[in-house]
Short mmCIF file of N, CA and C in Angstrom, two decimals:
data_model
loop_
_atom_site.label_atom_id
_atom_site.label_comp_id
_atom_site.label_asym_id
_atom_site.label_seq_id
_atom_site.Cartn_x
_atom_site.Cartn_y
_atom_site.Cartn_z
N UNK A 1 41.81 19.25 -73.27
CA UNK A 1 41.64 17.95 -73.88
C UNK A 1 40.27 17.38 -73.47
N UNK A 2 39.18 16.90 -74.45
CA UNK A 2 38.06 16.34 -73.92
C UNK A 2 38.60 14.54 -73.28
N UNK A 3 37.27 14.50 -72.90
CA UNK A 3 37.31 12.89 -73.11
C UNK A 3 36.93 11.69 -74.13
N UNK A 4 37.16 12.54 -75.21
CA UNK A 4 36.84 11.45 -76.22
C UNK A 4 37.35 9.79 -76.07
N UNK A 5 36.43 8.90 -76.16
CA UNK A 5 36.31 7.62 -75.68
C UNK A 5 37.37 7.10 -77.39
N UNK A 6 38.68 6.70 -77.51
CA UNK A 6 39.32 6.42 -79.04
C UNK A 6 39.01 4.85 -78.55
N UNK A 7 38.79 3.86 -77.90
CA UNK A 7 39.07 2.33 -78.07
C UNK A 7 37.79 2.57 -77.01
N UNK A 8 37.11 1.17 -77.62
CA UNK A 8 36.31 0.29 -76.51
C UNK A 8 36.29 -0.97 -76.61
N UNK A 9 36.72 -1.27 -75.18
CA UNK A 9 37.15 -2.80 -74.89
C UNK A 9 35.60 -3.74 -74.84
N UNK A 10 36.14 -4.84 -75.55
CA UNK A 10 34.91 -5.83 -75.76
C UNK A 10 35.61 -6.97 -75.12
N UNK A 11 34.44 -8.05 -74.49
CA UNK A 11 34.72 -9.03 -74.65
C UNK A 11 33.91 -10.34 -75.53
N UNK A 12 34.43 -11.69 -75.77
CA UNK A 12 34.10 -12.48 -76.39
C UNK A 12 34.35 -13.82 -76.23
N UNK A 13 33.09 -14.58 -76.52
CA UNK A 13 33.41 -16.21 -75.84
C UNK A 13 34.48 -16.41 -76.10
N UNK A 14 35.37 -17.55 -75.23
CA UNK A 14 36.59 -18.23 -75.90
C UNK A 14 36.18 -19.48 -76.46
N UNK A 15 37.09 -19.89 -77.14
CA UNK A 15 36.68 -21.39 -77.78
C UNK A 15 36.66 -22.61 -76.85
N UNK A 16 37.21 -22.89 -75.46
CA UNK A 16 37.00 -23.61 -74.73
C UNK A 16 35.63 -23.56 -74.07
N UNK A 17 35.26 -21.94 -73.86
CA UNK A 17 33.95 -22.35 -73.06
C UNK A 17 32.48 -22.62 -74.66
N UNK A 18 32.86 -22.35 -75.69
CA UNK A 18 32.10 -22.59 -76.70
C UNK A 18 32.14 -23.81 -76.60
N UNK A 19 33.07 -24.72 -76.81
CA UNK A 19 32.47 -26.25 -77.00
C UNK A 19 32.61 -27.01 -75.58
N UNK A 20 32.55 -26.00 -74.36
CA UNK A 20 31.82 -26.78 -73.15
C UNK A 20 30.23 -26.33 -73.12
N UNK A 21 29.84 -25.68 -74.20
CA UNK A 21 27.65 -25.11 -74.51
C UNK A 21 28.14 -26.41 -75.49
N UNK A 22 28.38 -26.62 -76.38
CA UNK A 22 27.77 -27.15 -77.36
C UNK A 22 28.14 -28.71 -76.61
N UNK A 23 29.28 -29.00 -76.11
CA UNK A 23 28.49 -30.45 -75.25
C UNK A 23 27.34 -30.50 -74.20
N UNK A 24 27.22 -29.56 -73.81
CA UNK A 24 26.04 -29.52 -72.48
C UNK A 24 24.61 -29.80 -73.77
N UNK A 25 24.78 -28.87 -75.26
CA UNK A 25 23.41 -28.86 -76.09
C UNK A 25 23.17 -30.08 -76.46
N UNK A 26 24.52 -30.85 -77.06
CA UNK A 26 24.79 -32.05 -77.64
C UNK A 26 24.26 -33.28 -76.69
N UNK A 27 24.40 -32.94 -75.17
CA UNK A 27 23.73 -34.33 -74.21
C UNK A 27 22.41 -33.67 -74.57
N UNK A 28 21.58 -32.80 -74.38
CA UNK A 28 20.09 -32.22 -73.91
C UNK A 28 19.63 -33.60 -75.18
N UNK A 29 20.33 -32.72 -76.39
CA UNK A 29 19.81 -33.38 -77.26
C UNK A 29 19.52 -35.13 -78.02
N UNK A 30 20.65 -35.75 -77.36
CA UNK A 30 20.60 -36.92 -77.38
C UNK A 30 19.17 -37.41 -75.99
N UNK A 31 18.99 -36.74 -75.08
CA UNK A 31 18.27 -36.86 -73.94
C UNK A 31 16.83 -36.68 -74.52
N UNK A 32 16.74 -35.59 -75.42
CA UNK A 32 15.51 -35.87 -76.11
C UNK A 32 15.51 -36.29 -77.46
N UNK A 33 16.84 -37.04 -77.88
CA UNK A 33 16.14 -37.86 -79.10
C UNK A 33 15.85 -37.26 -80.28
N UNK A 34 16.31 -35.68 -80.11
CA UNK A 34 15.99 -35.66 -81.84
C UNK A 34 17.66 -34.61 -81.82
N UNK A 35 17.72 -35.60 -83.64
CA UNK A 35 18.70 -34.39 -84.10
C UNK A 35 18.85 -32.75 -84.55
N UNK A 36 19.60 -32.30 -83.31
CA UNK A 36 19.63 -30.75 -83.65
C UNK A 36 21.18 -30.46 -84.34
N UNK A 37 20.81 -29.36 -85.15
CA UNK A 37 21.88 -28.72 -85.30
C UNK A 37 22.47 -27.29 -84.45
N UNK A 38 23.61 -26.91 -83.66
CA UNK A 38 23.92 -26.34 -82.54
C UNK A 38 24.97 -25.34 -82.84
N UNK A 39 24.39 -24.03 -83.12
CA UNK A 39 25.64 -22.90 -83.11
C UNK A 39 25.92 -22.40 -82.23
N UNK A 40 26.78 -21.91 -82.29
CA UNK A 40 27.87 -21.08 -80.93
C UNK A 40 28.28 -20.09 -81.46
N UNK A 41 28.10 -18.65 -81.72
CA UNK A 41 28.62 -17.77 -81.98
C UNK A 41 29.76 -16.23 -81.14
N UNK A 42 30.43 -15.93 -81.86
CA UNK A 42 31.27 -14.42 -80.34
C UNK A 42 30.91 -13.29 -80.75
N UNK A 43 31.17 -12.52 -79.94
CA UNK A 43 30.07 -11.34 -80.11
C UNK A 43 29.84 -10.78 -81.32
N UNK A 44 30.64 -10.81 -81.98
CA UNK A 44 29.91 -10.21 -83.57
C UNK A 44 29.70 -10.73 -84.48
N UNK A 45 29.07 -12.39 -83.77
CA UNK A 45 28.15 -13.26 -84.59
C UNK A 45 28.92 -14.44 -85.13
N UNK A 46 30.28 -14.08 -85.59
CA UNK A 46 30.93 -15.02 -86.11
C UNK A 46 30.95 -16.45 -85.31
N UNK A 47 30.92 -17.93 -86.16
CA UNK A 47 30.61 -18.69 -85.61
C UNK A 47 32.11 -19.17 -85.06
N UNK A 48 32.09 -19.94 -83.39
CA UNK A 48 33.00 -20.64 -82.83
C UNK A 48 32.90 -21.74 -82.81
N UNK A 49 31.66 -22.25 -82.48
CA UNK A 49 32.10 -24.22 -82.57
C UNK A 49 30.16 -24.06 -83.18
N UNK A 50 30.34 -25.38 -83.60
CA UNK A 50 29.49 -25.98 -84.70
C UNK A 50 29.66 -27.22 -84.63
N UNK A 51 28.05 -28.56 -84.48
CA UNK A 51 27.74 -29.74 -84.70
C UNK A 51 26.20 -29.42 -85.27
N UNK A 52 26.56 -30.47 -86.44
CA UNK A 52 25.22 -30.75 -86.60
C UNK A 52 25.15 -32.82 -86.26
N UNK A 53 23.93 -33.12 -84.97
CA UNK A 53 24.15 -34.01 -84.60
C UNK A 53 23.48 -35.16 -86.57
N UNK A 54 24.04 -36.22 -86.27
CA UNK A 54 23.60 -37.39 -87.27
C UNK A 54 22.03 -37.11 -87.65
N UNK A 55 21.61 -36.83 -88.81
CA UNK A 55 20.10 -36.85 -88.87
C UNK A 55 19.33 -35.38 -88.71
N UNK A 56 20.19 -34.92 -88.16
CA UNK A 56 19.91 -32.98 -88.32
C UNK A 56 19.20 -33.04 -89.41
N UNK A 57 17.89 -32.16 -89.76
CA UNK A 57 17.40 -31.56 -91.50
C UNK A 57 18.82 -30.88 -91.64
N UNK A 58 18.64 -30.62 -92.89
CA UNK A 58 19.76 -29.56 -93.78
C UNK A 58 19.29 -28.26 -93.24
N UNK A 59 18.16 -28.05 -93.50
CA UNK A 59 17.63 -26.22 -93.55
C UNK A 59 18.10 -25.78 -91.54
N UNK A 60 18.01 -27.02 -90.61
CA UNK A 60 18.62 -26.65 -89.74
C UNK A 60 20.01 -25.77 -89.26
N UNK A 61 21.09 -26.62 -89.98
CA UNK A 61 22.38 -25.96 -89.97
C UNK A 61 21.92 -24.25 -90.42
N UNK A 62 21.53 -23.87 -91.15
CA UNK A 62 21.66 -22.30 -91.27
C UNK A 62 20.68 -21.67 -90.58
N UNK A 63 19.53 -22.34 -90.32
CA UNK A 63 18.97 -21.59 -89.08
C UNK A 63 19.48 -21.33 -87.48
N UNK A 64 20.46 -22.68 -87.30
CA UNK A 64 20.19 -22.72 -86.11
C UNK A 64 22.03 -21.06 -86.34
N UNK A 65 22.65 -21.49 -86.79
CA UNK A 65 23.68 -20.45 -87.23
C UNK A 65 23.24 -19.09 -87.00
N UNK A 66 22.59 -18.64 -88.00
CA UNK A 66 21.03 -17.40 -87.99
C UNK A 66 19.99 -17.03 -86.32
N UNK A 67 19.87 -18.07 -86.11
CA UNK A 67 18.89 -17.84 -84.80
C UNK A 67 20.56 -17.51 -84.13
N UNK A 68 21.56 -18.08 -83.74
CA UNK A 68 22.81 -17.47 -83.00
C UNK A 68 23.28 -16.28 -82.97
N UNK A 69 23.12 -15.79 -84.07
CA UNK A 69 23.52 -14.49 -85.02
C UNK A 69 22.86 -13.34 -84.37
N UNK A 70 21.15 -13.82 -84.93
CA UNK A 70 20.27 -13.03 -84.31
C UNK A 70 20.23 -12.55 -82.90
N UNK A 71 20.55 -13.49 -81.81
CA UNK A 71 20.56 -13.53 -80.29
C UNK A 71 21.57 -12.21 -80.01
N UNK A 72 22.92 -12.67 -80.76
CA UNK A 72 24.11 -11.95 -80.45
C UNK A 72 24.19 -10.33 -80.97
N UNK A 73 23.43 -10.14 -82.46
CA UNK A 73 23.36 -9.14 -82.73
C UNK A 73 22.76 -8.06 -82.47
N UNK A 74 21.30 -8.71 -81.66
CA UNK A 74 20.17 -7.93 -80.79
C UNK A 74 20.40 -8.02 -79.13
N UNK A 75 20.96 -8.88 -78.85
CA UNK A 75 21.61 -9.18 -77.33
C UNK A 75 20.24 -9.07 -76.58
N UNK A 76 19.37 -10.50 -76.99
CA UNK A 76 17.78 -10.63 -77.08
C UNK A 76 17.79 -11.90 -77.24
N UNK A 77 16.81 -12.77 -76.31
CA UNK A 77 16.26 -14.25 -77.45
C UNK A 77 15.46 -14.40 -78.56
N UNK A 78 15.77 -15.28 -79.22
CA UNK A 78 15.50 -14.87 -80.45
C UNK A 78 13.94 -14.94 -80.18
N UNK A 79 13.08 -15.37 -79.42
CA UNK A 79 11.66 -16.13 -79.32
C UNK A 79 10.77 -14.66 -78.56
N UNK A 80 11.59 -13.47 -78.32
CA UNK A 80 11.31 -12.42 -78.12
C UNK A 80 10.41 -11.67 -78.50
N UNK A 81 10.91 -12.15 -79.76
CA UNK A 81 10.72 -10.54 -81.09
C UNK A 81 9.32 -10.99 -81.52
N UNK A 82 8.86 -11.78 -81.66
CA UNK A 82 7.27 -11.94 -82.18
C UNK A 82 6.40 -10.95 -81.12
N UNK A 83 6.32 -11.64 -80.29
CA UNK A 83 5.58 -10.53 -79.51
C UNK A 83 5.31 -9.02 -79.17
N UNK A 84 6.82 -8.90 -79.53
CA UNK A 84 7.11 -7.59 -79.78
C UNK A 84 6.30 -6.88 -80.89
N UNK A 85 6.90 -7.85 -81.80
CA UNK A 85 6.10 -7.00 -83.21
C UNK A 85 5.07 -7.99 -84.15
N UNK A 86 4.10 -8.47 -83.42
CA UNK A 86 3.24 -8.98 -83.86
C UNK A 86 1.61 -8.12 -83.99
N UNK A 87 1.95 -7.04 -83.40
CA UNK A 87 0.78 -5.99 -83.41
C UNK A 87 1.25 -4.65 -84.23
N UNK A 88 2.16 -4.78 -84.85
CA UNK A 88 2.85 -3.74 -85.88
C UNK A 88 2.67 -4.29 -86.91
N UNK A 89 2.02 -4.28 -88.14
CA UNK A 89 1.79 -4.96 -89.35
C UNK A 89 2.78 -3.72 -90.43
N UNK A 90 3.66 -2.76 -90.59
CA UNK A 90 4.90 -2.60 -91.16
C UNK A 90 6.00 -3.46 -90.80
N UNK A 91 6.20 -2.96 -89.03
CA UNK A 91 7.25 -3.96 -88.58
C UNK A 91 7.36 -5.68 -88.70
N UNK A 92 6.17 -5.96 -88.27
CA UNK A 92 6.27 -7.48 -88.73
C UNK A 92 6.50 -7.86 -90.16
N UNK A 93 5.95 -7.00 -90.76
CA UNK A 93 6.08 -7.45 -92.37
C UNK A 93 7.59 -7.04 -93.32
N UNK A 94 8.35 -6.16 -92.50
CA UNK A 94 9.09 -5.83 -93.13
C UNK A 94 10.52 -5.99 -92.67
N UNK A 95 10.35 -6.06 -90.84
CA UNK A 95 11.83 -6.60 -90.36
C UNK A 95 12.13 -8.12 -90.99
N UNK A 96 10.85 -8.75 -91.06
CA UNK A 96 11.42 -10.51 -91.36
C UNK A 96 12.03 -10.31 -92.86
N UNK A 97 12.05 -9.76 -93.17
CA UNK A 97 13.32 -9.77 -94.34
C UNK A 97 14.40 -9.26 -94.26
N UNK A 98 14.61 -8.98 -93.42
CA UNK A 98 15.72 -8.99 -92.24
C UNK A 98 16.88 -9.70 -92.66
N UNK A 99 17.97 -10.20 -93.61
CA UNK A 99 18.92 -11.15 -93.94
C UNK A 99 19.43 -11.85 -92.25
N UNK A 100 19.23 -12.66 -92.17
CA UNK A 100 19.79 -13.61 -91.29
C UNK A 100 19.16 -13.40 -89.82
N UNK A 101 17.76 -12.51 -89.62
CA UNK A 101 16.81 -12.45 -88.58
C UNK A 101 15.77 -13.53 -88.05
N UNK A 102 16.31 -14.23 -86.92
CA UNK A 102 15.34 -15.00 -87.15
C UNK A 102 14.37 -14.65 -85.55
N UNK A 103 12.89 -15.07 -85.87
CA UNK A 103 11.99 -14.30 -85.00
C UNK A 103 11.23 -15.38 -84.27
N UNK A 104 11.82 -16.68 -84.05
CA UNK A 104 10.94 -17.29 -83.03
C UNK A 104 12.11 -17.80 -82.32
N UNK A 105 11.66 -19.29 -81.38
CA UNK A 105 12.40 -19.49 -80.47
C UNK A 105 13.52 -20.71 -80.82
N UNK A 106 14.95 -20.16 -79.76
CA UNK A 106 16.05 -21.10 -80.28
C UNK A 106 17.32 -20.60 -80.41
N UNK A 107 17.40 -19.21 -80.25
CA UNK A 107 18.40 -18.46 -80.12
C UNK A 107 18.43 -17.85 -79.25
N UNK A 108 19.91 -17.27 -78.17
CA UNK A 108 19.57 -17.05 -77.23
C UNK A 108 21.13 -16.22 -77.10
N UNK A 109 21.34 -14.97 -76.46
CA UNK A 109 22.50 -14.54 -76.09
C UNK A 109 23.64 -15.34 -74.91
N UNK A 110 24.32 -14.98 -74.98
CA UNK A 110 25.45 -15.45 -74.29
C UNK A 110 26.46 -14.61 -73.39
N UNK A 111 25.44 -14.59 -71.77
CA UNK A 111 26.24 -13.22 -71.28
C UNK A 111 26.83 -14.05 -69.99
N UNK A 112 28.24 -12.91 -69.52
CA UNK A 112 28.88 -13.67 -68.33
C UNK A 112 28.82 -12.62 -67.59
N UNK A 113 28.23 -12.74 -66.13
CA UNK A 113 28.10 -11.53 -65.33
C UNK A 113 27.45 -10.00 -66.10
N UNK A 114 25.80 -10.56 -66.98
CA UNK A 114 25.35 -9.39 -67.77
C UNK A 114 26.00 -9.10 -69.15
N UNK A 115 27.30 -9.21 -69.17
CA UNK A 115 28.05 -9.08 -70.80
C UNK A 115 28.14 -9.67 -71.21
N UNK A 116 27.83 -9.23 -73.06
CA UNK A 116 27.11 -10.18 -74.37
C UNK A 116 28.96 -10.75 -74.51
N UNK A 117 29.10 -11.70 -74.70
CA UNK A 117 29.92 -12.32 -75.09
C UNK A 117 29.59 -13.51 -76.32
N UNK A 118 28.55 -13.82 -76.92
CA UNK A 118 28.37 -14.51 -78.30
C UNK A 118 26.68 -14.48 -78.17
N UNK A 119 26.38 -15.50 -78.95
CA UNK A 119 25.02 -16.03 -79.04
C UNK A 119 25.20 -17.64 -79.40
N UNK A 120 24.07 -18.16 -79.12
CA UNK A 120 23.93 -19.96 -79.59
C UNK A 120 22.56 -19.76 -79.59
N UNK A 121 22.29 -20.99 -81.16
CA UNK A 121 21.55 -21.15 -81.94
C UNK A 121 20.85 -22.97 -81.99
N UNK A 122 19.55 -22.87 -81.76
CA UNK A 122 19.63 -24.71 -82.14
C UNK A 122 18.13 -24.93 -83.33
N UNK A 123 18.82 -26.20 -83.98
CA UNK A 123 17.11 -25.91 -84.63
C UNK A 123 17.37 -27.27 -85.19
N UNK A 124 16.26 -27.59 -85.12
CA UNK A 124 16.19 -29.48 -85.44
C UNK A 124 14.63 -29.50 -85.00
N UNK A 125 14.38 -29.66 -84.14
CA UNK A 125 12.86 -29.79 -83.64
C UNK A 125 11.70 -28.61 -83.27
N UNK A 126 10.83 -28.96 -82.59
CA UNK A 126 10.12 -26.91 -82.57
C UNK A 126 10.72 -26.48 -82.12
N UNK A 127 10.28 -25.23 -81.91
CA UNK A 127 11.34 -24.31 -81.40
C UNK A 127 11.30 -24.61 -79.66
N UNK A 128 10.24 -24.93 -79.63
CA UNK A 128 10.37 -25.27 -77.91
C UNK A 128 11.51 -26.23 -77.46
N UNK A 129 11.53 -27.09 -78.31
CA UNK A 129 12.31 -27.96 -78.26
C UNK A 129 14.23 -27.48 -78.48
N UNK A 130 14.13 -26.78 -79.29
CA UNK A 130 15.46 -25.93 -79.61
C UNK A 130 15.69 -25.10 -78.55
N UNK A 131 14.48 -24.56 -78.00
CA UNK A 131 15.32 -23.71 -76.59
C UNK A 131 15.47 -24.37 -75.71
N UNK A 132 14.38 -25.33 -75.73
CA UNK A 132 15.47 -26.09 -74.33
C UNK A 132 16.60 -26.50 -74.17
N UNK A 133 17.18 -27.22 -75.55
CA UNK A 133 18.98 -27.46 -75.73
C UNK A 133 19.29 -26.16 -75.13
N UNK A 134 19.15 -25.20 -75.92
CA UNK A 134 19.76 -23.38 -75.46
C UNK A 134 19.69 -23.51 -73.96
N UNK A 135 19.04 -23.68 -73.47
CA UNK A 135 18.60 -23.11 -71.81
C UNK A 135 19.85 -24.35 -70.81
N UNK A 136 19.21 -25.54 -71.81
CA UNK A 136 20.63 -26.66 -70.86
C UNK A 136 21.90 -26.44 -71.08
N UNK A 137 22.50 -25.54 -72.35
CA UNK A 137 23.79 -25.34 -72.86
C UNK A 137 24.45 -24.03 -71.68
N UNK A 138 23.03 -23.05 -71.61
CA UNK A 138 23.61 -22.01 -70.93
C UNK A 138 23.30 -22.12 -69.30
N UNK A 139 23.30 -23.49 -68.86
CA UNK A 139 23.31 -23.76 -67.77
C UNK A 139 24.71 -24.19 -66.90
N UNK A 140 25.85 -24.33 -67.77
CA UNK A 140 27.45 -24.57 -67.73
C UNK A 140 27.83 -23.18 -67.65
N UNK A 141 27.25 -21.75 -68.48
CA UNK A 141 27.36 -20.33 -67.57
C UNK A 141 27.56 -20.03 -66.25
N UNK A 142 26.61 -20.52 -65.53
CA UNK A 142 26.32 -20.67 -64.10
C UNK A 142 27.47 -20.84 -63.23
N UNK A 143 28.49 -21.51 -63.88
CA UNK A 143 29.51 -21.67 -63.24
C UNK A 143 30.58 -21.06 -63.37
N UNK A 144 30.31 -20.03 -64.14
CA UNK A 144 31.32 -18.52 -64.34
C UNK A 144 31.30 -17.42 -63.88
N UNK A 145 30.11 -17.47 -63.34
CA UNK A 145 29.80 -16.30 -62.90
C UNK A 145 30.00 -16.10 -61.42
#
């Protein structure tokens, strides 16, 4: 008999610790005053909790969703990938059409003790501004590990 591997165990955010990120994103963001919109995604992207604060743009909600997506599906920040492939003129030109890739900053994986367990997404202001919600959301991690 080999060892063929038939099941592999995953894990994935739960919905309690999803909307204890998206209140930690939800204060950052009132702290700086502008409206973001804030995804939370589990590991295979699908979304768990979702606000878009009062005054969010529209085109936010699906980016910031998308930048979540992206984090979780590459198990990467999203603010990564430029650098990466900003000296590849195929790759740059041809991953960004990418359906639901997004390549600057604001998305960010979601690991507990190293394992991808979702991604979260923010986008309302630059992107600098969107990772910092990310960075204060995944600062309530800290206490799981």
């Amino acid at each position: 008999m080999t060892n063929l591997k038939t099941v592999v165990e995953t894990k994935n955010i739960s919905l309690a610790l999803a909307n204890k990120l998206l209140e930690a994103a939800l204060a950052k963001g009132e702290e700086l005053g502008i409206p973001f919109s804030i995804a939370i995604v589990d590991k295979p992207g699908n979304i768990k909790a979702f606000a878009a604060m009062d005054g969010a743009p529209v085109l936010s909600l699906e980016i910031s969703q998308n930048k979540a997506f992206s984090a979780a599906a590459y198990n990467r920040p999203t603010h990564e990938w430029y650098d990466q492939i900003k000296n590849d003129p195929p790759l740059l030109h041809g991953i960004v059409h990418t359906e639901r890739l997004v390549i600057f900053g604001g998305g960010f994986p979601i690991k507990i003790n190293g394992e991808l367990i979702g991604g979260i997404g923010v986008s309302g202001g630059h992107y600098t501004h969107d990772m910092q919600v990310c960075e204060a959301a995944l600062e309530v991690i800290k206490n799981f590990e």
